[in-house]
Amino acid sequence: MHVFVTGASGHLGSALIPELLDAGHRVTGLARSDSSAAAVAALGAEVRRGDLDDLDGLRQAASAADGVVHLAFKHDAMQAGSMLDAAAADRSAVGALGEALAESGSGKALVIASGTLLLAFAGVQGRAGTEADFAESGPRIDSENAVIALAERGVRSSVVRLPPLVHSDLDQHGFTSALIRFARTAGYAGYPGDGANSWPAAHTLDVVRLFRLALEQAPAGSRLHAAADEGVPLREIAEAIARNLDLPAKSVPAEEVPGYFQFMAPFIGLDNPTSSARTRELLGWAPTHPGLIADIDAGHYFTAGSE
Ligand SMILES: NC(=O)c1ccc[n+]([C@@H]2O[C@H](COP(=O)([O-])OP(=O)(O)OC[C@H]3O[C@@H](n4cnc5c(N)ncnc54)[C@H](OP(=O)(O)O)[C@@H]3O)[C@@H](O)[C@H]2O)c1
């Protein structure tokens, strides 16, 4: 299959390209800068220069492909406080990609990334979120729902909801790295409240295998969960970081949560256990790489260059 990948130079994109090439697919990756283009080419993919805001360019690239994996997201805008702008740009990009695929042939695949934390924001509480859970509208949720709706227009569409903690030695700037940075800064590894709230996690290489399986096999309109660990308590994460940094682990006083957790403060207290039972059954996805705590204890997050 000829696959167009947005976000090809990112954490997940740069792991997905070899996963797709090894499976015999041809890959064209979107790149917005010379350095990103060089990184994508070095992985063996063809390069298409362009920006997420160039909707005509996205339409052309999608029309020329048999399938699209959409991973690009304006994290720079999000971290500068413009989550709504980033989500709106994502919704426009998804619309352009989806239109092109719907017009240019039946059964073409579109797989996009979303996040399991959306379920916690949407009020799924007191149980593990499932693939059947969804919200009516909201930032990023609108992209999810638009992609699911494309199933009615002949697109083999699917959404992969990612855990907030996608970890591995390929992860340079994800939430695991941020939690380690916060601990170094404060001199202790903190958790919110009693630290009993839990988050799902998955290894980068297990995640990109799920993207490939979704691209190849997911039935139209599938919501999928890339949760390898269903839920790791925030206290256990802090304790793992603490033992690797030789620091204490303790609860962050409520009034210090915004200062300690910085951009993660608005959601650090959410409980987000997430089931991937339906995904595993549907696609035969079986994570094989280390879980979050084992991967933290493997030490690669703490070597020089990872700091
Ligand atoms: N990794 C996680 O833990 C996680 C968790 C939940 C959800 N997700 C979602 O999964 C997707 C992939 O995440 P990731 O970790 O791979 O992200 P990442 O490492 O930050 O990569 C983002 C990619 O998007 C590209 N990009 C950003 N703005 C762009 C623009 N205006 N035009 C074109 N390309 C642009 C970047 O290009 P440059 O290289 O040029 O900057 C990069 O290739 C995202 O939707 C993310 O929100 C990830």
mmCIF file with all atom_site columns, C-alpha atoms in Angstrom, residues 136-303:
data_model
loop_
_atom_site.group_PDB
_atom_site.id
_atom_site.type_symbol
_atom_site.label_atom_id
_atom_site.label_alt_id
_atom_site.label_comp_id
_atom_site.label_asym_id
_atom_site.label_entity_id
_atom_site.label_seq_id
_atom_site.pdbx_PDB_ins_code
_atom_site.Cartn_x
_atom_site.Cartn_y
_atom_site.Cartn_z
_atom_site.occupancy
_atom_site.B_iso_or_equiv
_atom_site.pdbx_formal_charge
_atom_site.auth_seq_id
_atom_site.auth_comp_id
_atom_site.auth_asym_id
_atom_site.auth_atom_id
_atom_site.pdbx_PDB_model_num
ATOM 1   C CA . GLU A 1 136 ? -20.376 14.315 21.362 1.00 0.00 ? 136 GLU A CA 1
ATOM 2   C CA . SER A 1 137 ? -18.018 17.233 20.804 1.00 0.00 ? 137 SER A CA 1
ATOM 3   C CA . GLY A 1 138 ? -14.925 19.046 21.994 1.00 0.00 ? 138 GLY A CA 1
ATOM 4   C CA . PRO A 1 139 ? -11.342 19.804 21.002 1.00 0.00 ? 139 PRO A CA 1
ATOM 5   C CA . ARG A 1 140 ? -9.861  16.730 19.241 1.00 0.00 ? 140 ARG A CA 1
ATOM 6   C CA . ILE A 1 141 ? -13.120 14.853 19.905 1.00 0.00 ? 141 ILE A CA 1
ATOM 7   C CA . ASP A 1 142 ? -14.537 16.618 16.819 1.00 0.00 ? 142 ASP A CA 1
ATOM 8   C CA . SER A 1 143 ? -11.681 15.168 14.740 1.00 0.00 ? 143 SER A CA 1
ATOM 9   C CA . GLU A 1 144 ? -12.404 11.678 16.126 1.00 0.00 ? 144 GLU A CA 1
ATOM 10  C CA . ASN A 1 145 ? -16.100 11.939 15.324 1.00 0.00 ? 145 ASN A CA 1
ATOM 11  C CA . ALA A 1 146 ? -15.470 13.320 11.820 1.00 0.00 ? 146 ALA A CA 1
ATOM 12  C CA . VAL A 1 147 ? -13.185 10.388 11.048 1.00 0.00 ? 147 VAL A CA 1
ATOM 13  C CA . ILE A 1 148 ? -15.669 7.826  12.359 1.00 0.00 ? 148 ILE A CA 1
ATOM 14  C CA . ALA A 1 149 ? -18.397 9.452  10.223 1.00 0.00 ? 149 ALA A CA 1
ATOM 15  C CA . LEU A 1 150 ? -16.263 8.950  7.093  1.00 0.00 ? 150 LEU A CA 1
ATOM 16  C CA . ALA A 1 151 ? -17.095 5.240  7.319  1.00 0.00 ? 151 ALA A CA 1
ATOM 17  C CA . GLU A 1 152 ? -20.477 6.183  5.813  1.00 0.00 ? 152 GLU A CA 1
ATOM 18  C CA . ARG A 1 153 ? -18.657 7.630  2.803  1.00 0.00 ? 153 ARG A CA 1
ATOM 19  C CA . GLY A 1 154 ? -16.611 4.567  1.889  1.00 0.00 ? 154 GLY A CA 1
ATOM 20  C CA . VAL A 1 155 ? -13.459 5.436  3.834  1.00 0.00 ? 155 VAL A CA 1
ATOM 21  C CA . ARG A 1 156 ? -12.015 2.638  5.996  1.00 0.00 ? 156 ARG A CA 1
ATOM 22  C CA . SER A 1 157 ? -11.535 5.067  8.850  1.00 0.00 ? 157 SER A CA 1
ATOM 23  C CA . SER A 1 158 ? -10.235 4.429  12.347 1.00 0.00 ? 158 SER A CA 1
ATOM 24  C CA . VAL A 1 159 ? -9.067  6.355  15.389 1.00 0.00 ? 159 VAL A CA 1
ATOM 25  C CA . VAL A 1 160 ? -6.232  5.152  17.633 1.00 0.00 ? 160 VAL A CA 1
ATOM 26  C CA . ARG A 1 161 ? -6.567  6.654  21.102 1.00 0.00 ? 161 ARG A CA 1
ATOM 27  C CA . LEU A 1 162 ? -3.107  6.895  22.619 1.00 0.00 ? 162 LEU A CA 1
ATOM 28  C CA . PRO A 1 163 ? -2.314  6.707  26.296 1.00 0.00 ? 163 PRO A CA 1
ATOM 29  C CA . PRO A 1 164 ? -0.759  9.901  27.705 1.00 0.00 ? 164 PRO A CA 1
ATOM 30  C CA . LEU A 1 165 ? 2.398   7.913  28.468 1.00 0.00 ? 165 LEU A CA 1
ATOM 31  C CA . VAL A 1 166 ? 3.915   6.507  25.259 1.00 0.00 ? 166 VAL A CA 1
ATOM 32  C CA . HIS A 1 167 ? 7.392   5.522  26.402 1.00 0.00 ? 167 HIS A CA 1
ATOM 33  C CA . SER A 1 168 ? 10.650  4.095  25.023 1.00 0.00 ? 168 SER A CA 1
ATOM 34  C CA . ASP A 1 169 ? 14.182  5.208  24.264 1.00 0.00 ? 169 ASP A CA 1
ATOM 35  C CA . LEU A 1 170 ? 12.678  6.888  21.177 1.00 0.00 ? 170 LEU A CA 1
ATOM 36  C CA . ASP A 1 171 ? 10.669  9.251  23.419 1.00 0.00 ? 171 ASP A CA 1
ATOM 37  C CA . GLN A 1 172 ? 12.486  12.582 23.783 1.00 0.00 ? 172 GLN A CA 1
ATOM 38  C CA . HIS A 1 173 ? 9.750   14.989 24.866 1.00 0.00 ? 173 HIS A CA 1
ATOM 39  C CA . GLY A 1 174 ? 6.691   13.044 26.021 1.00 0.00 ? 174 GLY A CA 1
ATOM 40  C CA . PHE A 1 175 ? 4.982   13.157 29.393 1.00 0.00 ? 175 PHE A CA 1
ATOM 41  C CA . THR A 1 176 ? 7.372   10.591 30.958 1.00 0.00 ? 176 THR A CA 1
ATOM 42  C CA . SER A 1 177 ? 10.293  12.900 30.182 1.00 0.00 ? 177 SER A CA 1
ATOM 43  C CA . ALA A 1 178 ? 8.326   15.862 31.541 1.00 0.00 ? 178 ALA A CA 1
ATOM 44  C CA . LEU A 1 179 ? 7.607   14.082 34.847 1.00 0.00 ? 179 LEU A CA 1
ATOM 45  C CA . ILE A 1 180 ? 11.323  13.304 35.207 1.00 0.00 ? 180 ILE A CA 1
ATOM 46  C CA . ARG A 1 181 ? 12.184  16.937 34.470 1.00 0.00 ? 181 ARG A CA 1
ATOM 47  C CA . PHE A 1 182 ? 9.714   18.165 37.103 1.00 0.00 ? 182 PHE A CA 1
ATOM 48  C CA . ALA A 1 183 ? 11.273  15.808 39.671 1.00 0.00 ? 183 ALA A CA 1
ATOM 49  C CA . ARG A 1 184 ? 14.789  17.038 38.932 1.00 0.00 ? 184 ARG A CA 1
ATOM 50  C CA . THR A 1 185 ? 13.642  20.642 39.234 1.00 0.00 ? 185 THR A CA 1
ATOM 51  C CA . ALA A 1 186 ? 11.791  20.154 42.540 1.00 0.00 ? 186 ALA A CA 1
ATOM 52  C CA . GLY A 1 187 ? 14.280  17.747 44.133 1.00 0.00 ? 187 GLY A CA 1
ATOM 53  C CA . TYR A 1 188 ? 11.571  15.143 44.678 1.00 0.00 ? 188 TYR A CA 1
ATOM 54  C CA . ALA A 1 189 ? 9.291   13.003 42.496 1.00 0.00 ? 189 ALA A CA 1
ATOM 55  C CA . GLY A 1 190 ? 5.748   14.194 43.066 1.00 0.00 ? 190 GLY A CA 1
ATOM 56  C CA . TYR A 1 191 ? 2.296   12.739 42.620 1.00 0.00 ? 191 TYR A CA 1
ATOM 57  C CA . PRO A 1 192 ? -1.078  14.458 43.008 1.00 0.00 ? 192 PRO A CA 1
ATOM 58  C CA . GLY A 1 193 ? -3.121  13.741 46.165 1.00 0.00 ? 193 GLY A CA 1
ATOM 59  C CA . ASP A 1 194 ? -2.620  10.147 47.306 1.00 0.00 ? 194 ASP A CA 1
ATOM 60  C CA . GLY A 1 195 ? -1.356  9.175  43.827 1.00 0.00 ? 195 GLY A CA 1
ATOM 61  C CA . ALA A 1 196 ? -4.014  6.497  43.410 1.00 0.00 ? 196 ALA A CA 1
ATOM 62  C CA . ASN A 1 197 ? -5.284  7.906  40.095 1.00 0.00 ? 197 ASN A CA 1
ATOM 63  C CA . SER A 1 198 ? -3.936  5.836  37.223 1.00 0.00 ? 198 SER A CA 1
ATOM 64  C CA . TRP A 1 199 ? -2.988  6.428  33.599 1.00 0.00 ? 199 TRP A CA 1
ATOM 65  C CA . PRO A 1 200 ? -2.604  3.937  30.758 1.00 0.00 ? 200 PRO A CA 1
ATOM 66  C CA . ALA A 1 201 ? 0.742   3.568  28.995 1.00 0.00 ? 201 ALA A CA 1
ATOM 67  C CA . ALA A 1 202 ? 2.309   1.827  26.023 1.00 0.00 ? 202 ALA A CA 1
ATOM 68  C CA . HIS A 1 203 ? 5.719   1.330  24.450 1.00 0.00 ? 203 HIS A CA 1
ATOM 69  C CA . THR A 1 204 ? 6.339   3.279  21.210 1.00 0.00 ? 204 THR A CA 1
ATOM 70  C CA . LEU A 1 205 ? 7.000   0.105  19.196 1.00 0.00 ? 205 LEU A CA 1
ATOM 71  C CA . ASP A 1 206 ? 3.778   -1.548 20.377 1.00 0.00 ? 206 ASP A CA 1
ATOM 72  C CA . VAL A 1 207 ? 1.888   1.640  19.491 1.00 0.00 ? 207 VAL A CA 1
ATOM 73  C CA . VAL A 1 208 ? 3.199   1.841  15.933 1.00 0.00 ? 208 VAL A CA 1
ATOM 74  C CA . ARG A 1 209 ? 2.418   -1.835 15.386 1.00 0.00 ? 209 ARG A CA 1
ATOM 75  C CA . LEU A 1 210 ? -1.184  -1.028 16.273 1.00 0.00 ? 210 LEU A CA 1
ATOM 76  C CA . PHE A 1 211 ? -1.196  1.841  13.756 1.00 0.00 ? 211 PHE A CA 1
ATOM 77  C CA . ARG A 1 212 ? -0.006  -0.582 11.054 1.00 0.00 ? 212 ARG A CA 1
ATOM 78  C CA . LEU A 1 213 ? -2.644  -3.150 11.969 1.00 0.00 ? 213 LEU A CA 1
ATOM 79  C CA . ALA A 1 214 ? -5.327  -0.449 11.917 1.00 0.00 ? 214 ALA A CA 1
ATOM 80  C CA . LEU A 1 215 ? -4.159  0.734  8.506  1.00 0.00 ? 215 LEU A CA 1
ATOM 81  C CA . GLU A 1 216 ? -4.192  -2.790 7.114  1.00 0.00 ? 216 GLU A CA 1
ATOM 82  C CA . GLN A 1 217 ? -7.217  -4.326 8.781  1.00 0.00 ? 217 GLN A CA 1
ATOM 83  C CA . ALA A 1 218 ? -9.417  -2.112 10.947 1.00 0.00 ? 218 ALA A CA 1
ATOM 84  C CA . PRO A 1 219 ? -13.063 -2.169 9.916  1.00 0.00 ? 219 PRO A CA 1
ATOM 85  C CA . ALA A 1 220 ? -14.455 1.216  8.861  1.00 0.00 ? 220 ALA A CA 1
ATOM 86  C CA . GLY A 1 221 ? -15.433 3.400  11.799 1.00 0.00 ? 221 GLY A CA 1
ATOM 87  C CA . SER A 1 222 ? -13.272 1.691  14.482 1.00 0.00 ? 222 SER A CA 1
ATOM 88  C CA . ARG A 1 223 ? -12.224 3.358  17.714 1.00 0.00 ? 223 ARG A CA 1
ATOM 89  C CA . LEU A 1 224 ? -9.099  1.598  18.996 1.00 0.00 ? 224 LEU A CA 1
ATOM 90  C CA . HIS A 1 225 ? -7.150  1.819  22.245 1.00 0.00 ? 225 HIS A CA 1
ATOM 91  C CA . ALA A 1 226 ? -3.335  1.590  22.321 1.00 0.00 ? 226 ALA A CA 1
ATOM 92  C CA . ALA A 1 227 ? -3.266  0.856  26.050 1.00 0.00 ? 227 ALA A CA 1
ATOM 93  C CA . ALA A 1 228 ? -0.683  -1.811 26.938 1.00 0.00 ? 228 ALA A CA 1
ATOM 94  C CA . ASP A 1 229 ? -0.732  -0.963 30.663 1.00 0.00 ? 229 ASP A CA 1
ATOM 95  C CA . GLU A 1 230 ? -4.405  -0.431 31.528 1.00 0.00 ? 230 GLU A CA 1
ATOM 96  C CA . GLY A 1 231 ? -3.613  1.959  34.354 1.00 0.00 ? 231 GLY A CA 1
ATOM 97  C CA . VAL A 1 232 ? -0.439  2.725  36.305 1.00 0.00 ? 232 VAL A CA 1
ATOM 98  C CA . PRO A 1 233 ? -1.016  4.684  39.552 1.00 0.00 ? 233 PRO A CA 1
ATOM 99  C CA . LEU A 1 234 ? 0.705   8.087  39.496 1.00 0.00 ? 234 LEU A CA 1
ATOM 100 C CA . ARG A 1 235 ? 2.275   7.217  42.829 1.00 0.00 ? 235 ARG A CA 1
ATOM 101 C CA . GLU A 1 236 ? 4.006   4.146  41.329 1.00 0.00 ? 236 GLU A CA 1
ATOM 102 C CA . ILE A 1 237 ? 5.308   6.278  38.463 1.00 0.00 ? 237 ILE A CA 1
ATOM 103 C CA . ALA A 1 238 ? 6.712   8.842  40.902 1.00 0.00 ? 238 ALA A CA 1
ATOM 104 C CA . GLU A 1 239 ? 8.325   6.078  42.970 1.00 0.00 ? 239 GLU A CA 1
ATOM 105 C CA . ALA A 1 240 ? 10.015  4.629  39.875 1.00 0.00 ? 240 ALA A CA 1
ATOM 106 C CA . ILE A 1 241 ? 11.340  8.056  38.896 1.00 0.00 ? 241 ILE A CA 1
ATOM 107 C CA . ALA A 1 242 ? 12.462  8.679  42.493 1.00 0.00 ? 242 ALA A CA 1
ATOM 108 C CA . ARG A 1 243 ? 14.496  5.473  42.765 1.00 0.00 ? 243 ARG A CA 1
ATOM 109 C CA . ASN A 1 244 ? 16.228  6.166  39.435 1.00 0.00 ? 244 ASN A CA 1
ATOM 110 C CA . LEU A 1 245 ? 17.090  9.749  40.429 1.00 0.00 ? 245 LEU A CA 1
ATOM 111 C CA . ASP A 1 246 ? 17.871  8.819  44.034 1.00 0.00 ? 246 ASP A CA 1
ATOM 112 C CA . LEU A 1 247 ? 15.289  11.311 45.254 1.00 0.00 ? 247 LEU A CA 1
ATOM 113 C CA . PRO A 1 248 ? 12.298  10.944 47.596 1.00 0.00 ? 248 PRO A CA 1
ATOM 114 C CA . ALA A 1 249 ? 8.762   10.446 46.248 1.00 0.00 ? 249 ALA A CA 1
ATOM 115 C CA . LYS A 1 250 ? 5.916   12.333 47.889 1.00 0.00 ? 250 LYS A CA 1
ATOM 116 C CA . SER A 1 251 ? 2.558   13.967 47.357 1.00 0.00 ? 251 SER A CA 1
ATOM 117 C CA . VAL A 1 252 ? 2.615   17.482 45.900 1.00 0.00 ? 252 VAL A CA 1
ATOM 118 C CA . PRO A 1 253 ? 0.640   19.852 48.173 1.00 0.00 ? 253 PRO A CA 1
ATOM 119 C CA . ALA A 1 254 ? -2.513  21.016 46.373 1.00 0.00 ? 254 ALA A CA 1
ATOM 120 C CA . GLU A 1 255 ? -1.421  24.662 46.281 1.00 0.00 ? 255 GLU A CA 1
ATOM 121 C CA . GLU A 1 256 ? 1.894   23.664 44.648 1.00 0.00 ? 256 GLU A CA 1
ATOM 122 C CA . VAL A 1 257 ? 0.383   21.483 41.901 1.00 0.00 ? 257 VAL A CA 1
ATOM 123 C CA . PRO A 1 258 ? 0.338   24.267 39.228 1.00 0.00 ? 258 PRO A CA 1
ATOM 124 C CA . GLY A 1 259 ? 3.980   25.144 39.898 1.00 0.00 ? 259 GLY A CA 1
ATOM 125 C CA . TYR A 1 260 ? 5.204   21.562 40.127 1.00 0.00 ? 260 TYR A CA 1
ATOM 126 C CA . PHE A 1 261 ? 3.319   20.017 37.194 1.00 0.00 ? 261 PHE A CA 1
ATOM 127 C CA . GLN A 1 262 ? 3.322   23.139 34.975 1.00 0.00 ? 262 GLN A CA 1
ATOM 128 C CA . PHE A 1 263 ? 1.450   22.450 31.683 1.00 0.00 ? 263 PHE A CA 1
ATOM 129 C CA . MET A 1 264 ? 0.328   19.051 33.001 1.00 0.00 ? 264 MET A CA 1
ATOM 130 C CA . ALA A 1 265 ? -1.337  20.565 36.092 1.00 0.00 ? 265 ALA A CA 1
ATOM 131 C CA . PRO A 1 266 ? -4.842  20.823 34.554 1.00 0.00 ? 266 PRO A CA 1
ATOM 132 C CA . PHE A 1 267 ? -5.049  17.069 34.012 1.00 0.00 ? 267 PHE A CA 1
ATOM 133 C CA . ILE A 1 268 ? -2.512  15.428 36.360 1.00 0.00 ? 268 ILE A CA 1
ATOM 134 C CA . GLY A 1 269 ? -5.278  14.488 38.830 1.00 0.00 ? 269 GLY A CA 1
ATOM 135 C CA . LEU A 1 270 ? -7.495  12.738 36.268 1.00 0.00 ? 270 LEU A CA 1
ATOM 136 C CA . ASP A 1 271 ? -8.123  9.025  36.625 1.00 0.00 ? 271 ASP A CA 1
ATOM 137 C CA . ASN A 1 272 ? -7.869  7.394  33.193 1.00 0.00 ? 272 ASN A CA 1
ATOM 138 C CA . PRO A 1 273 ? -7.762  3.570  33.381 1.00 0.00 ? 273 PRO A CA 1
ATOM 139 C CA . THR A 1 274 ? -8.346  2.349  29.829 1.00 0.00 ? 274 THR A CA 1
ATOM 140 C CA . SER A 1 275 ? -9.253  -1.053 28.476 1.00 0.00 ? 275 SER A CA 1
ATOM 141 C CA . SER A 1 276 ? -7.885  -2.247 25.130 1.00 0.00 ? 276 SER A CA 1
ATOM 142 C CA . ALA A 1 277 ? -9.726  -5.591 25.221 1.00 0.00 ? 277 ALA A CA 1
ATOM 143 C CA . ARG A 1 278 ? -11.798 -4.913 22.099 1.00 0.00 ? 278 ARG A CA 1
ATOM 144 C CA . THR A 1 279 ? -8.759  -3.656 20.159 1.00 0.00 ? 279 THR A CA 1
ATOM 145 C CA . ARG A 1 280 ? -6.771  -6.781 21.030 1.00 0.00 ? 280 ARG A CA 1
ATOM 146 C CA . GLU A 1 281 ? -9.644  -9.024 20.019 1.00 0.00 ? 281 GLU A CA 1
ATOM 147 C CA . LEU A 1 282 ? -10.400 -7.147 16.795 1.00 0.00 ? 282 LEU A CA 1
ATOM 148 C CA . LEU A 1 283 ? -6.854  -6.834 15.440 1.00 0.00 ? 283 LEU A CA 1
ATOM 149 C CA . GLY A 1 284 ? -4.878  -9.460 17.349 1.00 0.00 ? 284 GLY A CA 1
ATOM 150 C CA . TRP A 1 285 ? -2.777  -6.688 18.909 1.00 0.00 ? 285 TRP A CA 1
ATOM 151 C CA . ALA A 1 286 ? -0.599  -8.103 21.702 1.00 0.00 ? 286 ALA A CA 1
ATOM 152 C CA . PRO A 1 287 ? 1.981   -5.736 23.227 1.00 0.00 ? 287 PRO A CA 1
ATOM 153 C CA . THR A 1 288 ? 5.402   -7.376 23.541 1.00 0.00 ? 288 THR A CA 1
ATOM 154 C CA . HIS A 1 289 ? 7.630   -4.534 24.755 1.00 0.00 ? 289 HIS A CA 1
ATOM 155 C CA . PRO A 1 290 ? 8.285   -3.532 28.398 1.00 0.00 ? 290 PRO A CA 1
ATOM 156 C CA . GLY A 1 291 ? 5.590   -1.852 30.454 1.00 0.00 ? 291 GLY A CA 1
ATOM 157 C CA . LEU A 1 292 ? 6.021   1.684  31.792 1.00 0.00 ? 292 LEU A CA 1
ATOM 158 C CA . ILE A 1 293 ? 7.620   0.902  35.149 1.00 0.00 ? 293 ILE A CA 1
ATOM 159 C CA . ALA A 1 294 ? 10.043  -1.648 33.656 1.00 0.00 ? 294 ALA A CA 1
ATOM 160 C CA . ASP A 1 295 ? 10.959  0.844  30.940 1.00 0.00 ? 295 ASP A CA 1
ATOM 161 C CA . ILE A 1 296 ? 11.610  3.622  33.485 1.00 0.00 ? 296 ILE A CA 1
ATOM 162 C CA . ASP A 1 297 ? 13.736  1.172  35.478 1.00 0.00 ? 297 ASP A CA 1
ATOM 163 C CA . ALA A 1 298 ? 15.670  0.250  32.311 1.00 0.00 ? 298 ALA A CA 1
ATOM 164 C CA . GLY A 1 299 ? 17.432  3.578  32.857 1.00 0.00 ? 299 GLY A CA 1
ATOM 165 C CA . HIS A 1 300 ? 17.525  5.128  29.371 1.00 0.00 ? 300 HIS A CA 1
ATOM 166 C CA . TYR A 1 301 ? 15.484  8.149  30.513 1.00 0.00 ? 301 TYR A CA 1
ATOM 167 C CA . PHE A 1 302 ? 18.263  9.052  32.960 1.00 0.00 ? 302 PHE A CA 1
ATOM 168 C CA . THR A 1 303 ? 21.370  8.894  30.791 1.00 0.00 ? 303 THR A CA 1
#
